[in-house]
mmCIF file of C-alpha atoms and ligand atoms in Angstrom:
data_model
loop_
_atom_site.group_PDB
_atom_site.id
_atom_site.type_symbol
_atom_site.label_atom_id
_atom_site.label_comp_id
_atom_site.label_asym_id
_atom_site.label_seq_id
_atom_site.Cartn_x
_atom_site.Cartn_y
_atom_site.Cartn_z
ATOM 1 C CA MET A 128 100.469 50.039 19.187
ATOM 2 C CA ALA A 129 102.158 53.176 20.692
ATOM 3 C CA ASP A 130 98.752 54.989 20.875
ATOM 4 C CA ALA A 131 97.253 52.100 22.815
ATOM 5 C CA ALA A 132 100.130 52.239 25.358
ATOM 6 C CA ASP A 133 99.610 56.015 25.869
ATOM 7 C CA LYS A 134 95.887 55.531 26.615
ATOM 8 C CA THR A 135 96.715 52.838 29.163
ATOM 9 C CA ASN A 136 99.366 54.810 31.103
ATOM 10 C CA GLY A 137 97.702 58.288 30.939
ATOM 11 C CA PRO A 138 99.539 61.626 30.623
ATOM 12 C CA THR A 139 102.983 62.072 32.197
ATOM 13 C CA PRO A 140 103.210 64.177 35.447
ATOM 14 C CA GLU A 141 104.838 67.010 33.538
ATOM 15 C CA ALA A 142 101.803 67.209 31.280
ATOM 16 C CA LEU A 143 99.313 67.602 34.201
ATOM 17 C CA PRO A 144 98.272 71.144 35.254
ATOM 18 C CA LYS A 145 99.624 72.262 38.637
ATOM 19 C CA SER A 146 97.081 71.929 41.474
ATOM 20 C CA GLU A 147 97.715 75.331 43.157
ATOM 21 C CA PRO A 148 95.284 76.754 45.722
ATOM 22 C CA ALA A 149 92.587 79.025 44.411
ATOM 23 C CA GLY A 150 93.872 82.559 43.905
ATOM 24 C CA TYR A 151 97.504 81.503 43.828
ATOM 25 C CA PHE A 152 99.696 83.258 41.347
ATOM 26 C CA GLU A 153 103.293 82.801 40.415
ATOM 27 C CA GLY A 154 105.662 84.823 42.588
ATOM 28 C CA GLU A 155 103.312 84.957 45.596
ATOM 29 C CA SER A 156 105.346 84.625 48.842
ATOM 30 C CA MET A 157 102.455 83.327 50.952
ATOM 31 C CA SER A 158 99.333 81.611 49.739
ATOM 32 C CA ARG A 159 95.927 82.640 51.020
ATOM 33 C CA ARG A 160 95.551 79.259 52.712
ATOM 34 C CA ARG A 161 98.867 79.716 54.501
ATOM 35 C CA ALA A 162 97.875 83.229 55.564
ATOM 36 C CA PHE A 163 94.584 81.959 57.026
ATOM 37 C CA THR A 164 96.414 79.164 58.824
ATOM 38 C CA VAL A 165 98.880 81.587 60.431
ATOM 39 C CA ALA A 166 96.089 83.993 61.355
ATOM 40 C CA GLY A 167 94.071 81.152 62.900
ATOM 41 C CA GLN A 168 97.030 80.004 64.959
ATOM 42 C CA ALA A 169 97.679 83.566 66.142
ATOM 43 C CA VAL A 170 94.058 84.020 67.221
ATOM 44 C CA GLY A 171 94.132 80.620 68.962
ATOM 45 C CA GLY A 172 97.355 81.496 70.790
ATOM 46 C CA LEU A 173 95.954 84.854 71.871
ATOM 47 C CA ALA A 174 92.762 83.248 73.158
ATOM 48 C CA GLY A 175 94.817 80.654 75.045
ATOM 49 C CA ALA A 176 96.991 83.365 76.607
ATOM 50 C CA ILE A 177 93.890 85.315 77.690
ATOM 51 C CA ILE A 178 92.623 82.211 79.509
ATOM 52 C CA VAL A 179 95.913 80.919 80.945
ATOM 53 C CA LEU A 180 97.791 84.084 81.987
ATOM 54 C CA PRO A 181 95.283 85.270 84.621
ATOM 55 C CA ALA A 182 95.272 81.775 86.144
ATOM 56 C CA VAL A 183 99.084 81.724 86.277
ATOM 57 C CA GLY A 184 99.156 85.210 87.787
ATOM 58 C CA PHE A 185 96.573 84.197 90.378
ATOM 59 C CA ALA A 186 98.649 81.150 91.329
ATOM 60 C CA LEU A 187 101.974 83.005 91.553
ATOM 61 C CA ALA A 188 100.843 86.281 93.120
ATOM 62 C CA PRO A 189 100.953 85.019 96.740
ATOM 63 C CA ILE A 190 104.669 84.240 96.334
ATOM 64 C CA PHE A 191 105.435 87.916 95.798
ATOM 65 C CA LYS A 192 102.942 89.301 98.289
ATOM 66 C CA GLU A 193 104.590 90.583 101.442
ATOM 67 C CA PRO A 194 102.386 89.987 104.466
ATOM 68 C CA ASP A 195 101.951 92.654 107.108
ATOM 69 C CA GLU A 196 104.507 92.355 109.894
ATOM 70 C CA VAL A 197 103.252 91.927 113.439
ATOM 71 C CA TRP A 198 105.515 93.077 116.294
ATOM 72 C CA GLU A 199 104.750 92.545 119.948
ATOM 73 C CA SER A 200 106.523 93.581 123.129
ATOM 74 C CA VAL A 201 107.537 90.689 125.380
ATOM 75 C CA GLY A 202 109.155 92.613 128.218
ATOM 76 C CA PRO A 203 111.713 95.257 129.149
ATOM 77 C CA THR A 204 115.300 94.801 128.031
ATOM 78 C CA SER A 205 116.296 94.292 131.686
ATOM 79 C CA ARG A 206 114.284 91.058 131.754
ATOM 80 C CA PHE A 207 116.676 89.225 129.455
ATOM 81 C CA THR A 208 120.308 88.202 129.950
ATOM 82 C CA ALA A 209 122.857 86.617 127.638
ATOM 83 C CA ASP A 210 123.472 83.488 129.691
ATOM 84 C CA THR A 211 119.997 81.915 129.613
ATOM 85 C CA TYR A 212 116.660 81.946 127.803
ATOM 86 C CA LYS A 213 113.308 83.175 129.114
ATOM 87 C CA PRO A 214 110.066 81.739 127.681
ATOM 88 C CA VAL A 215 107.624 84.267 126.221
ATOM 89 C CA VAL A 216 104.136 84.038 124.711
ATOM 90 C CA PHE A 217 103.125 86.410 121.957
ATOM 91 C CA THR A 218 100.750 86.814 119.020
ATOM 92 C CA LEU A 219 102.044 85.513 115.715
ATOM 93 C CA VAL A 220 98.806 85.767 113.708
ATOM 94 C CA GLU A 221 96.331 88.490 114.612
ATOM 95 C CA GLY A 222 92.560 88.147 114.632
ATOM 96 C CA ILE A 223 92.251 84.451 115.540
ATOM 97 C CA GLY A 224 92.525 84.697 119.312
ATOM 98 C CA GLU A 225 94.490 82.104 121.259
ATOM 99 C CA ALA A 226 95.121 80.069 118.100
ATOM 100 C CA GLY A 227 97.301 82.891 116.809
ATOM 101 C CA LYS A 228 99.614 82.822 119.794
ATOM 102 C CA THR A 229 102.965 81.057 119.897
ATOM 103 C CA THR A 230 105.937 80.737 122.218
ATOM 104 C CA ALA A 231 109.631 81.459 121.979
ATOM 105 C CA PHE A 232 112.752 81.437 124.113
ATOM 106 C CA VAL A 233 114.424 84.851 124.311
ATOM 107 C CA ARG A 234 117.842 85.941 125.527
ATOM 108 C CA LYS A 235 120.143 88.898 125.122
ATOM 109 C CA GLY A 236 122.557 88.557 122.199
ATOM 110 C CA THR A 237 126.277 88.331 122.691
ATOM 111 C CA SER A 238 128.645 91.047 121.543
ATOM 112 C CA ALA A 239 129.929 88.615 118.881
ATOM 113 C CA GLY A 240 126.509 88.262 117.259
ATOM 114 C CA ASN A 241 124.607 90.715 115.086
ATOM 115 C CA ASP A 242 121.278 90.486 116.887
ATOM 116 C CA PRO A 243 120.834 92.433 120.130
ATOM 117 C CA TYR A 244 118.289 89.822 121.231
ATOM 118 C CA ILE A 245 117.823 86.211 120.154
ATOM 119 C CA ALA A 246 114.307 84.742 119.953
ATOM 120 C CA ILE A 247 114.229 81.013 119.215
ATOM 121 C CA SER A 248 111.062 79.159 118.265
ATOM 122 C CA THR A 249 109.884 76.384 120.560
ATOM 123 C CA ARG A 250 108.715 74.365 117.567
ATOM 124 C CA CYS A 251 110.983 71.404 116.843
ATOM 125 C CA ALA A 252 112.434 71.439 113.321
ATOM 126 C CA HIS A 253 111.704 67.710 112.993
ATOM 127 C CA LEU A 254 107.921 67.370 113.231
ATOM 128 C CA GLY A 255 106.960 70.412 115.238
ATOM 129 C CA CYS A 256 106.689 69.253 118.870
ATOM 130 C CA PRO A 257 107.391 71.969 121.462
ATOM 131 C CA VAL A 258 110.968 71.806 122.727
ATOM 132 C CA ASN A 259 112.073 72.534 126.288
ATOM 133 C CA PHE A 260 115.072 74.604 127.287
ATOM 134 C CA VAL A 261 117.233 72.746 129.808
ATOM 135 C CA ALA A 262 119.152 75.482 131.581
ATOM 136 C CA ALA A 263 121.612 73.120 133.290
ATOM 137 C CA ALA A 264 122.676 71.639 129.930
ATOM 138 C CA LYS A 265 122.249 74.932 128.035
ATOM 139 C CA SER A 266 120.398 73.043 125.321
ATOM 140 C CA PHE A 267 116.938 72.488 123.892
ATOM 141 C CA VAL A 268 115.432 69.003 124.091
ATOM 142 C CA CYS A 269 112.442 67.701 122.170
ATOM 143 C CA PRO A 270 110.327 65.177 124.104
ATOM 144 C CA CYS A 271 108.846 63.534 121.006
ATOM 145 C CA HIS A 272 111.790 61.815 119.292
ATOM 146 C CA GLY A 273 114.798 62.965 121.269
ATOM 147 C CA GLY A 274 115.948 65.859 119.140
ATOM 148 C CA VAL A 275 118.621 67.945 120.893
ATOM 149 C CA TYR A 276 119.786 71.466 120.006
ATOM 150 C CA ASP A 277 122.670 73.471 121.439
ATOM 151 C CA PHE A 278 122.489 76.934 123.035
ATOM 152 C CA GLU A 279 122.284 78.563 119.569
ATOM 153 C CA GLY A 280 119.562 76.223 118.412
ATOM 154 C CA LYS A 281 121.805 74.071 116.186
ATOM 155 C CA VAL A 282 121.098 70.345 116.010
ATOM 156 C CA ILE A 283 123.453 68.225 118.116
ATOM 157 C CA GLY A 284 121.416 65.031 118.299
ATOM 158 C CA GLY A 285 118.312 63.190 117.114
ATOM 159 C CA PRO A 286 116.338 63.379 113.869
ATOM 160 C CA PRO A 287 115.884 67.150 113.231
ATOM 161 C CA VAL A 288 117.432 68.240 109.945
ATOM 162 C CA ARG A 289 118.080 71.890 110.685
ATOM 163 C CA PRO A 290 118.365 74.428 113.534
ATOM 164 C CA LEU A 291 115.364 75.786 115.384
ATOM 165 C CA ASP A 292 113.582 78.670 113.670
ATOM 166 C CA ARG A 293 114.017 82.204 114.975
ATOM 167 C CA PHE A 294 112.033 85.425 115.189
ATOM 168 C CA GLN A 295 113.136 88.910 114.287
ATOM 169 C CA THR A 296 113.735 91.123 117.310
ATOM 170 C CA ARG A 297 114.052 94.844 117.935
ATOM 171 C CA VAL A 298 113.976 97.264 120.862
ATOM 172 C CA ARG A 299 111.352 100.017 121.085
ATOM 173 C CA ASN A 300 110.972 102.303 124.121
ATOM 174 C CA GLY A 301 113.026 99.979 126.271
ATOM 175 C CA GLN A 302 110.876 96.978 125.319
ATOM 176 C CA VAL A 303 112.071 93.907 123.451
ATOM 177 C CA GLN A 304 109.741 93.262 120.545
ATOM 178 C CA ILE A 305 109.359 90.070 118.552
ATOM 179 C CA GLY A 306 108.427 90.096 114.879
ATOM 180 C CA PRO A 307 108.116 87.638 111.991
ATOM 181 C CA ARG A 308 109.517 84.132 112.109
ATOM 182 C CA TYR A 309 112.354 82.987 109.840
ATOM 183 C CA SER A 310 114.374 79.823 109.391
ATOM 184 C CA VAL A 311 118.169 79.497 109.522
ATOM 185 C CA THR A 312 120.632 77.238 107.764
ATOM 186 C CA SER A 313 123.105 75.051 109.636
ATOM 187 C CA HIS A 314 125.402 78.125 109.632
ATOM 188 C CA LEU A 315 122.603 80.198 111.216
ATOM 189 C CA GLN A 316 122.204 82.179 108.006
ATOM 190 C CA PRO A 317 118.638 83.519 107.703
ATOM 191 C CA VAL A 318 116.424 82.064 104.984
ATOM 192 C CA ARG A 319 112.736 82.354 104.310
ATOM 193 C CA TYR A 320 110.520 80.572 106.767
ATOM 194 C CA ARG A 321 110.162 76.791 106.271
ATOM 195 C CA ASP A 322 107.929 74.145 107.734
ATOM 196 C CA PRO A 323 109.383 71.527 110.080
ATOM 197 C CA GLY A 324 111.330 68.751 108.441
ATOM 198 C CA GLU A 325 112.391 70.857 105.458
ATOM 199 C CA TYR A 326 116.057 71.421 104.746
ATOM 200 C CA THR A 327 117.180 75.018 104.349
ATOM 201 C CA GLY A 328 120.765 74.986 103.093
ATOM 202 C CA GLY A 329 122.291 74.725 99.604
ATOM 203 C CA ILE A 330 120.199 73.204 96.853
ATOM 204 C CA TRP A 331 117.492 72.344 99.381
ATOM 205 C CA ASN A 332 116.471 75.999 99.213
ATOM 206 C CA TYR A 333 115.097 75.249 95.762
ATOM 207 C CA ILE A 334 113.901 71.697 96.303
ATOM 208 C CA TYR A 335 111.837 72.799 99.285
ATOM 209 C CA PRO A 336 110.572 76.291 98.400
ATOM 210 C CA PRO A 337 109.210 78.438 101.225
ATOM 211 C CA ARG A 338 105.547 79.014 101.870
ATOM 212 C CA PRO A 339 104.084 81.693 99.602
ATOM 213 C CA ASP A 340 102.788 83.805 102.469
ATOM 214 C CA THR A 341 105.836 83.878 104.687
ATOM 215 C CA PRO A 342 107.928 86.950 105.351
ATOM 216 C CA PRO A 343 111.485 87.448 104.084
ATOM 217 C CA PRO A 344 114.444 87.105 106.416
ATOM 218 C CA PRO A 345 115.505 90.232 108.283
HETATM 219 S S1 FES B 662 109.403 66.348 116.754
HETATM 220 FE FE1 FES B 662 111.185 66.858 117.807
HETATM 221 S S2 FES B 662 112.516 65.202 117.452
HETATM 222 FE FE2 FES B 662 110.719 64.685 116.391
#
């Protein structure tokens, strides 16, 4: 009766031989199968890195590339005073003719400021319309949606979200020269150049990153 029960239930688990991988021996820290698995994953990871890393580098490289700076004379220092702005036209991007030209309002800096000359972009910080300087009101007015900026270019009315952009300035051989464009925060602190409508202060620096090919602030 007991023999019949054994035949029905089969051998107990303890009695079965262990099903180890081929070549396995007692005391081995890593089986051959495990070793092949790890090696396969390593080769796969290496192949993936070879494919992905160049693409990532290609995508990120423009962020770290510093473009060549273009400086252009816009007149002798005697042309500009501290109490009003003069409009100037100059080349912002070389090699594309008239399309590379832009305009700015330039004045002499005050003794309180750091810049000897102030060059303010005519491009509205809302959607980019050209602003006008109203000498009588000492302010900049945008004809598109009524944006108004004070004498420093800070927003005092309308939809713009930040001050007007500026350009670097310097004096060479008695000539005022204008260089790369940069944006400013509401405290007129320089930041990397932004497109119209983008905030520049605080956390917005990171939410709206600058263009990859734009120059650093002075
Ligand atoms: S573009 Fe200047 S206020 Fe809208």
